[in-house]
Short mmCIF file of C-alpha atoms in Angstrom, two decimals:
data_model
loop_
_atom_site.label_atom_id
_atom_site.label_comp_id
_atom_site.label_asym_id
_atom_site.label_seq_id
_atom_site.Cartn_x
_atom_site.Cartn_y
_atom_site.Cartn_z
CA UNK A 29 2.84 -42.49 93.57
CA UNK A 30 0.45 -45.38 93.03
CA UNK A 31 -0.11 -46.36 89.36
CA UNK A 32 -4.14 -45.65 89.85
CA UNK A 33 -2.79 -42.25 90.53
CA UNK A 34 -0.43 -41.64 87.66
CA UNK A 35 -3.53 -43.20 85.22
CA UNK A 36 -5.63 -40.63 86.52
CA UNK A 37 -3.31 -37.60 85.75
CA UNK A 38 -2.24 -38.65 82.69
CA UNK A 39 -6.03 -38.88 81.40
CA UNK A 40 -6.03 -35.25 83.33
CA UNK A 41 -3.40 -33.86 80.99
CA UNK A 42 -4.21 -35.74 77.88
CA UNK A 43 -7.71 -33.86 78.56
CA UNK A 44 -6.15 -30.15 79.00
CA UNK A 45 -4.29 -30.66 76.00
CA UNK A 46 -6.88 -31.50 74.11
CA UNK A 47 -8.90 -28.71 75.18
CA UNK A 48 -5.88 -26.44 74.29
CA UNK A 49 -5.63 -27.31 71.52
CA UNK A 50 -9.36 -26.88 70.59
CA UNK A 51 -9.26 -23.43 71.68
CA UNK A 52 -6.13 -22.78 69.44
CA UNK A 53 -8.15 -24.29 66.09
CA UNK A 54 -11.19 -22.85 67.30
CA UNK A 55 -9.85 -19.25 67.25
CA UNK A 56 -7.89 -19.23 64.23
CA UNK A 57 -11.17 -20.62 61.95
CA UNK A 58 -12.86 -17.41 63.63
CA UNK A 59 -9.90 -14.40 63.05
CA UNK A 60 -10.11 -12.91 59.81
CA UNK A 61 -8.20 -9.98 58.37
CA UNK A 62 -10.07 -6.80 57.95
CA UNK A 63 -9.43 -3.82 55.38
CA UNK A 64 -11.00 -0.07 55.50
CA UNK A 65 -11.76 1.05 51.70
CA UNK A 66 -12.81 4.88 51.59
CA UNK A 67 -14.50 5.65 48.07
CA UNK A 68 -15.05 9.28 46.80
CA UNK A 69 -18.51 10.23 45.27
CA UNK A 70 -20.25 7.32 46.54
CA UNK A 71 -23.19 6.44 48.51
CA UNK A 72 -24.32 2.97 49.91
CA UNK A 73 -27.21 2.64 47.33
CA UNK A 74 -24.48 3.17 44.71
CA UNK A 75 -22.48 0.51 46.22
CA UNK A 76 -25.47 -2.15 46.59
CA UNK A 77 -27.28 -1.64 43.47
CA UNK A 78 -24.49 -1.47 40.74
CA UNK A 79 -22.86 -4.47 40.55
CA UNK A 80 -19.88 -2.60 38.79
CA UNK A 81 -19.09 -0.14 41.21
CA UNK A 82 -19.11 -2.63 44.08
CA UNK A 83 -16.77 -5.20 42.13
CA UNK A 84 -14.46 -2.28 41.58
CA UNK A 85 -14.36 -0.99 45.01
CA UNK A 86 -14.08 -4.71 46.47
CA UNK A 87 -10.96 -5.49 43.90
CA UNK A 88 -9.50 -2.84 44.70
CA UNK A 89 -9.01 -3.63 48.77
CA UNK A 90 -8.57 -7.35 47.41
CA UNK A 91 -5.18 -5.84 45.60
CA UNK A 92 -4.13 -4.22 48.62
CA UNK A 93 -4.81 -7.61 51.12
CA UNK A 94 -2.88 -9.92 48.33
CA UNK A 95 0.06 -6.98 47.51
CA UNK A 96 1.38 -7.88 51.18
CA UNK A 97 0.39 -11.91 50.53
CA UNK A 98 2.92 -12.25 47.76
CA UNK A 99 6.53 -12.81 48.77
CA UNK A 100 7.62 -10.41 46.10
CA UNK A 101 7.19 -6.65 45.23
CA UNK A 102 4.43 -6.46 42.12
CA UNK A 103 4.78 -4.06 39.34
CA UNK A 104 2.38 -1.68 38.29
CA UNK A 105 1.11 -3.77 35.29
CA UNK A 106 0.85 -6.81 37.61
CA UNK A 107 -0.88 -4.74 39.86
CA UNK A 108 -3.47 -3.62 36.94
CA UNK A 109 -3.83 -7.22 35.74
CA UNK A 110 -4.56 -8.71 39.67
CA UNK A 111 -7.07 -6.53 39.90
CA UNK A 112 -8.68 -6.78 36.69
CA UNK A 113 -8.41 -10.96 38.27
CA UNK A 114 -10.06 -9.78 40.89
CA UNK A 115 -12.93 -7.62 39.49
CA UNK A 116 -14.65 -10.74 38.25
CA UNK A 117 -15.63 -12.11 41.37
CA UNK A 118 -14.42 -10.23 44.46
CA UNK A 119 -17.37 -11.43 47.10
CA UNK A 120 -15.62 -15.08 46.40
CA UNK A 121 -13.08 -13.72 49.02
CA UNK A 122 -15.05 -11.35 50.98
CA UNK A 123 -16.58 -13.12 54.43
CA UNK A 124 -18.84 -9.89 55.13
CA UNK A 125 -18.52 -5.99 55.66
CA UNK A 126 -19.69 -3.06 56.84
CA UNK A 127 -21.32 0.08 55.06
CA UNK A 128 -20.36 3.91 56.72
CA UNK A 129 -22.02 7.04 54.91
CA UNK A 130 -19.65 10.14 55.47
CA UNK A 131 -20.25 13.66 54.19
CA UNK A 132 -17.44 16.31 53.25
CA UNK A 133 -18.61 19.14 52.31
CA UNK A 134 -20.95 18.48 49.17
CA UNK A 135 -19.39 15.27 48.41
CA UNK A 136 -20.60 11.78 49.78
CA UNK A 137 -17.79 9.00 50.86
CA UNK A 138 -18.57 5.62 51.22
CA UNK A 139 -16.21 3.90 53.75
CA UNK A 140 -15.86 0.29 54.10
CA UNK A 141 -14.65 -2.14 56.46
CA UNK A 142 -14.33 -5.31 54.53
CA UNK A 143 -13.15 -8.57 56.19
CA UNK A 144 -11.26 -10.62 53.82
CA UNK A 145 -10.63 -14.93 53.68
CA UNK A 146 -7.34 -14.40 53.49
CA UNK A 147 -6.74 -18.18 53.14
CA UNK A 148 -8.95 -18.25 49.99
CA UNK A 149 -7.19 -14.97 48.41
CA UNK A 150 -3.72 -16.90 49.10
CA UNK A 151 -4.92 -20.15 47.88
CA UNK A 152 -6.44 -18.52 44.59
CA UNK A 153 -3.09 -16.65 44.22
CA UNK A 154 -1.34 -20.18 44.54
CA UNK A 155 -3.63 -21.18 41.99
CA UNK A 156 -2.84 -19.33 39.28
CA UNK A 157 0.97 -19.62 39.77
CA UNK A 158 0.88 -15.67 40.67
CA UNK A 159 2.03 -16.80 43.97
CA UNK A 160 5.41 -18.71 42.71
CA UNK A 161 5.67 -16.02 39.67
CA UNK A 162 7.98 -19.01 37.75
CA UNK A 163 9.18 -19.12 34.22
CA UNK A 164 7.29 -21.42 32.62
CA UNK A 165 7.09 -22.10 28.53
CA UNK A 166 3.78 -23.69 27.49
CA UNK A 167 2.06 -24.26 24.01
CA UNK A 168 -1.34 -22.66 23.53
CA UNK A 169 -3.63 -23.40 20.81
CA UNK A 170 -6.38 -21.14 21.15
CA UNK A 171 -10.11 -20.80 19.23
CA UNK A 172 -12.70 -18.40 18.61
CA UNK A 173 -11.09 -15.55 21.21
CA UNK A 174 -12.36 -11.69 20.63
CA UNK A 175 -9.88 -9.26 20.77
CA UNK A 176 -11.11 -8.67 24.42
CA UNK A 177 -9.87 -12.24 25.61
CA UNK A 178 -6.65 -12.05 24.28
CA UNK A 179 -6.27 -8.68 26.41
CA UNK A 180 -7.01 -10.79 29.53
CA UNK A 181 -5.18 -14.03 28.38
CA UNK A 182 -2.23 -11.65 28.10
CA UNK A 183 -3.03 -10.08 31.79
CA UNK A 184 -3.41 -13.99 32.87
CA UNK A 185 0.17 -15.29 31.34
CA UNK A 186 1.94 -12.45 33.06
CA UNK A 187 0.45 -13.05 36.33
CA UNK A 188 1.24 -16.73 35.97
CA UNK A 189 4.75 -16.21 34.95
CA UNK A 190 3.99 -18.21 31.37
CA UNK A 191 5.60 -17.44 28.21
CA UNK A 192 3.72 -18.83 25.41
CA UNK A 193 5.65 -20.98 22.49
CA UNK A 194 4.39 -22.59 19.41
CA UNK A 195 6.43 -25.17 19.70
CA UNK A 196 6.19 -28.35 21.86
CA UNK A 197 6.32 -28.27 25.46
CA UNK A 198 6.13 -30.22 28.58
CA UNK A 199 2.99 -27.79 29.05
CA UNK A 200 0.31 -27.60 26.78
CA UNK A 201 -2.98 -25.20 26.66
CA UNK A 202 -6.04 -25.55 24.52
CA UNK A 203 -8.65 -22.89 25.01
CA UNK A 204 -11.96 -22.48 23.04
CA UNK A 205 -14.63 -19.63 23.20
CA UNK A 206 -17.74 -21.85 22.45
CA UNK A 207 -19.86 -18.19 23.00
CA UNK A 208 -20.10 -15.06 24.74
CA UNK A 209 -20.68 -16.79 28.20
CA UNK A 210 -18.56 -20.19 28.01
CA UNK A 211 -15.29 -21.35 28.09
CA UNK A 212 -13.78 -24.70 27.87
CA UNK A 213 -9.62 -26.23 27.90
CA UNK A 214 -7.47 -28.55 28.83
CA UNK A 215 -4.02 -28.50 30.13
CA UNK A 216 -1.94 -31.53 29.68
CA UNK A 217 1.32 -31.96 31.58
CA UNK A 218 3.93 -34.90 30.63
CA UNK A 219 1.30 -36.99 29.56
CA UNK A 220 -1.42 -35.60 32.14
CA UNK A 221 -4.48 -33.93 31.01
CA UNK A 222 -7.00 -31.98 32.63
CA UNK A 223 -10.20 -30.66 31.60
CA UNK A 224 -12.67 -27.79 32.75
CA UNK A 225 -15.40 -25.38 31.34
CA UNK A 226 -16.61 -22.07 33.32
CA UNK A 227 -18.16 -18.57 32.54
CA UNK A 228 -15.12 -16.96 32.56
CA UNK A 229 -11.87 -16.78 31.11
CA UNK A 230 -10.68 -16.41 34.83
CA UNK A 231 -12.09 -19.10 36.18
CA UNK A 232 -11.02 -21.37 33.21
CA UNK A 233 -7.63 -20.36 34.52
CA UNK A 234 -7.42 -21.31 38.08
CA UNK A 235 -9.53 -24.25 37.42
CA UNK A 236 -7.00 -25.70 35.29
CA UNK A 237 -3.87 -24.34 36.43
CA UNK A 238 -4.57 -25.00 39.99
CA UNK A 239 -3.75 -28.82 39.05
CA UNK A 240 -0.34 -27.95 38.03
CA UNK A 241 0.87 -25.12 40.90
CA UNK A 242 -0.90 -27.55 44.04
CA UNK A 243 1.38 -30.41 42.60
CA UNK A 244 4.10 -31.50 45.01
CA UNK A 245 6.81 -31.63 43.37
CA UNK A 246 5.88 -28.17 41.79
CA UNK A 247 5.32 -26.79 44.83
CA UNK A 248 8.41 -28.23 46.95
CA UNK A 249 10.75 -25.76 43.87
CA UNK A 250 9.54 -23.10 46.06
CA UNK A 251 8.96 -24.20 49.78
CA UNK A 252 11.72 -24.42 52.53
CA UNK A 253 10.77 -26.19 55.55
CA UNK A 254 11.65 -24.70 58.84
CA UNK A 255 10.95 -26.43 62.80
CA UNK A 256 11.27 -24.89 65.44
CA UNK A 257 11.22 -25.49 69.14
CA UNK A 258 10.79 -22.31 71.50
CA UNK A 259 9.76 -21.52 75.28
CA UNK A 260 9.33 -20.81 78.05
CA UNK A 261 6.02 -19.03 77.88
CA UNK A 262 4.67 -18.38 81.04
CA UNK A 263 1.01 -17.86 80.06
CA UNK A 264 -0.86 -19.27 78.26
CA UNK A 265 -2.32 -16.18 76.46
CA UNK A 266 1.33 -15.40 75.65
CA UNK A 267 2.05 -18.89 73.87
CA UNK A 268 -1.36 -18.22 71.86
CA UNK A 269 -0.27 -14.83 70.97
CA UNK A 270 2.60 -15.85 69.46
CA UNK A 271 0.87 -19.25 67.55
CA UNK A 272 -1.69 -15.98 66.18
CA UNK A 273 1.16 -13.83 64.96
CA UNK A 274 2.37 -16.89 63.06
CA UNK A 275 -0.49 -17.66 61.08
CA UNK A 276 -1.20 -14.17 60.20
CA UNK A 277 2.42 -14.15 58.67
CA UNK A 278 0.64 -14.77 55.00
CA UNK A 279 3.38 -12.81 53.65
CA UNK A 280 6.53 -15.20 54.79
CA UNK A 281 4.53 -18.14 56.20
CA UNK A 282 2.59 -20.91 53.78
CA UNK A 283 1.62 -23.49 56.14
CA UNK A 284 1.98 -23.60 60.38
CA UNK A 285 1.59 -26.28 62.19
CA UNK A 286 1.72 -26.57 65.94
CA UNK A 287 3.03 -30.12 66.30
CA UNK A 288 3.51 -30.50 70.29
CA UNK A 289 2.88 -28.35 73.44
CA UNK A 290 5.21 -29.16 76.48
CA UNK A 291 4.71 -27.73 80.02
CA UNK A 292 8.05 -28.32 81.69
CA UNK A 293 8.68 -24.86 84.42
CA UNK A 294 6.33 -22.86 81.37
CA UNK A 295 5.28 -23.74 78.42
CA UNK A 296 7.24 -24.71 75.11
CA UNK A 297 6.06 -25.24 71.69
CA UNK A 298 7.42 -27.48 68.30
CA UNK A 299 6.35 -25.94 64.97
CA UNK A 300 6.43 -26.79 61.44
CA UNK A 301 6.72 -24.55 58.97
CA UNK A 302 6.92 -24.15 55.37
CA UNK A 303 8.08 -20.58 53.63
CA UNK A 304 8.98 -19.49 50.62
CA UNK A 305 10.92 -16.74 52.33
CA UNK A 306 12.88 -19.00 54.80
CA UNK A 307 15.17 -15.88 55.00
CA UNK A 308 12.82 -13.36 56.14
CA UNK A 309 11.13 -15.94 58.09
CA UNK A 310 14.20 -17.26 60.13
CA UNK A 311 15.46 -13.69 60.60
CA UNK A 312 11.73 -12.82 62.30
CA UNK A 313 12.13 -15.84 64.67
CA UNK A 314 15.51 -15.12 65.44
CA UNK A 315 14.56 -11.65 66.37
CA UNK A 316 11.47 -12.20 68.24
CA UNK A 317 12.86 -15.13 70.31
CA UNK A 318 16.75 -13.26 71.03
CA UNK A 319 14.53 -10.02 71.87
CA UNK A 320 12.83 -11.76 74.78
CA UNK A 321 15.99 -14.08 76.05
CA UNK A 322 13.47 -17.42 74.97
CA UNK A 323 15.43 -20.93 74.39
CA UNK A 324 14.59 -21.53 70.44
CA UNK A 325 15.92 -24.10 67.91
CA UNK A 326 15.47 -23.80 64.13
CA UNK A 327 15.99 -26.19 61.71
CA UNK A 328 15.91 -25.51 57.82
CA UNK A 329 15.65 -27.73 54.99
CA UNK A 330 15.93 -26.05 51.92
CA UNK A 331 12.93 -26.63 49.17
CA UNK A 332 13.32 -30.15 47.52
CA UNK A 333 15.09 -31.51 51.20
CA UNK A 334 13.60 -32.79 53.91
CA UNK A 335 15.57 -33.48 56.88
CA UNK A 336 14.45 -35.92 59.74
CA UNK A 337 15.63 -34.32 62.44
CA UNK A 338 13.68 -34.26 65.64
CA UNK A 339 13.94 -31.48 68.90
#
């Protein structure tokens, strides 16, 4: 084969990846979860014209998408504080949805199909710690709270897994009511401080909290890293399929990321992933790989190790 020739399929594959890969990003920023909410006693102009009524109904199938997001069973309190989280601003994670009028009998039902950004609900989840549920101890010096606030501070440390001290702490919080409609803190960390202000007590949360939980070394307590190498696929469709099912695996799966597509008598594929359930998650791939008689290698490094290791 003359070099010309070899040039000219290599640009030729270099361009077919490229386009697969397109197609793969492409897809996944359009797929969205979807959730069907049925409410009793309610009509569409109920739901559209009280603000109340459609925060409740939207929390409540927000509750239900981010029960099966965290990688642990929640208890019926943290279940009642989540969605009192939620209630505040629901249509932050809502992408659009769809109104059906039912009748039975005398009584109107409102059913809704409501497609969620399920990367925004697991990234506000991650925010607030509720994702990691750690014990933390941190110092809080609060002002000017109702007795109201301190209900949902209370709902806010529980979700975070915070226990509040009076003493000195690597963590510190200072929150201040300045009125009915404005809250400002800081959280300081070894030294570190940041600052925010919002409407809410709930957004005053993740705003400042976010700063600590998105912190590597914070977040590598919790993460495993797993790679994997697995084929042959013989279609493509079949390969995608599979990349799909992976990054709708909120509930084992953080972060998925197709590294390298080989063709070689069908298609194989080099992941990495990072899990906080590196049990669950391993046990899925071994299962859905053995089932089908693929060639797989996994590779775990346990949260706080990295391991160079290449397929």
């Amino acid at each position: 084969m003359s070099m010309n020739l070899r040039y000219k399929i290599n640009i030729v594959i270099f361009f077919v990846l490229v386009i697969f890969f397109s197609i793969f990003t492409c897809n996944r920023l359009l797929a969205s979860n979807y959730i069907i909410i049925t409410q009793s006693n309610c009509t569409s102009r109920d739901f559209n014209f009280n603000a109340t009524i459609k925060n409740n109904i939207l929390a409540q199938g927000l509750l239900k998408e981010a029960v099966k997001i965290l990688p642990y069973d929640l208890d019926d309190q943290g279940k009642m504080s989540l969605l009192d989280f939620f209630k505040q601003n629901p249509l932050k994670y809502v992408l659009s949805y769809n109104e059906l009028e039912k009748k039975n009998g005398n009584e109107n039902i409102l059913e809704l199909k409501v497609f969620i950004d399920v990367n925004g609900l697991k990234n506000v989840l991650i925010n607030i710690g509720a994702y990691f549920k750690d014990n933390l101890t941190c110092k809080l010096i609060i002002e000017n709270f109702d007795e109201q606030d301190f209900i949902h501070l209370s709902n806010l440390l529980s979700l975070s897994g915070i226990t509040k001290t009076d003493y000195a702490s690597r963590l510190q919080l200072d929150l201040k009511k300045i009125n009915n409609s404005l809250y400002t803190g800081t959280l300081t960390f070894n030294g570190q401080v940041w600052a925010g202000t919002s409407k809410t007590l709930y957004e005053l949360w993740e705003k400042l909290w976010k700063n600590y939980f998105n912190r590597s070394e914070v977040r590598n307590k919790f993460f495993s890293k797993i790679k994997v190498f697995a084929g042959p696929w013989v279609t493509i469709s079949g390969f995608r399929y599979f990349d799909e099912i992976l990054h709708q695996k909120k509930e084992i799966l953080d972060s998925v990321k197709l590294i390298k597509i080989e063709f070689n008598k069908g298609i194989y594929g080099y992941w990495e992933i990072s899990s906080i359930n590196p049990s669950r998650t391993t046990s899925y791939l071994n299962n859905y790989f053995g089932k089908r008689g693929m060639k797989f290698r996994i590779s775990l490094s346990s949260p706080g190790e990295e391991k160079n290791q290449n397929f």
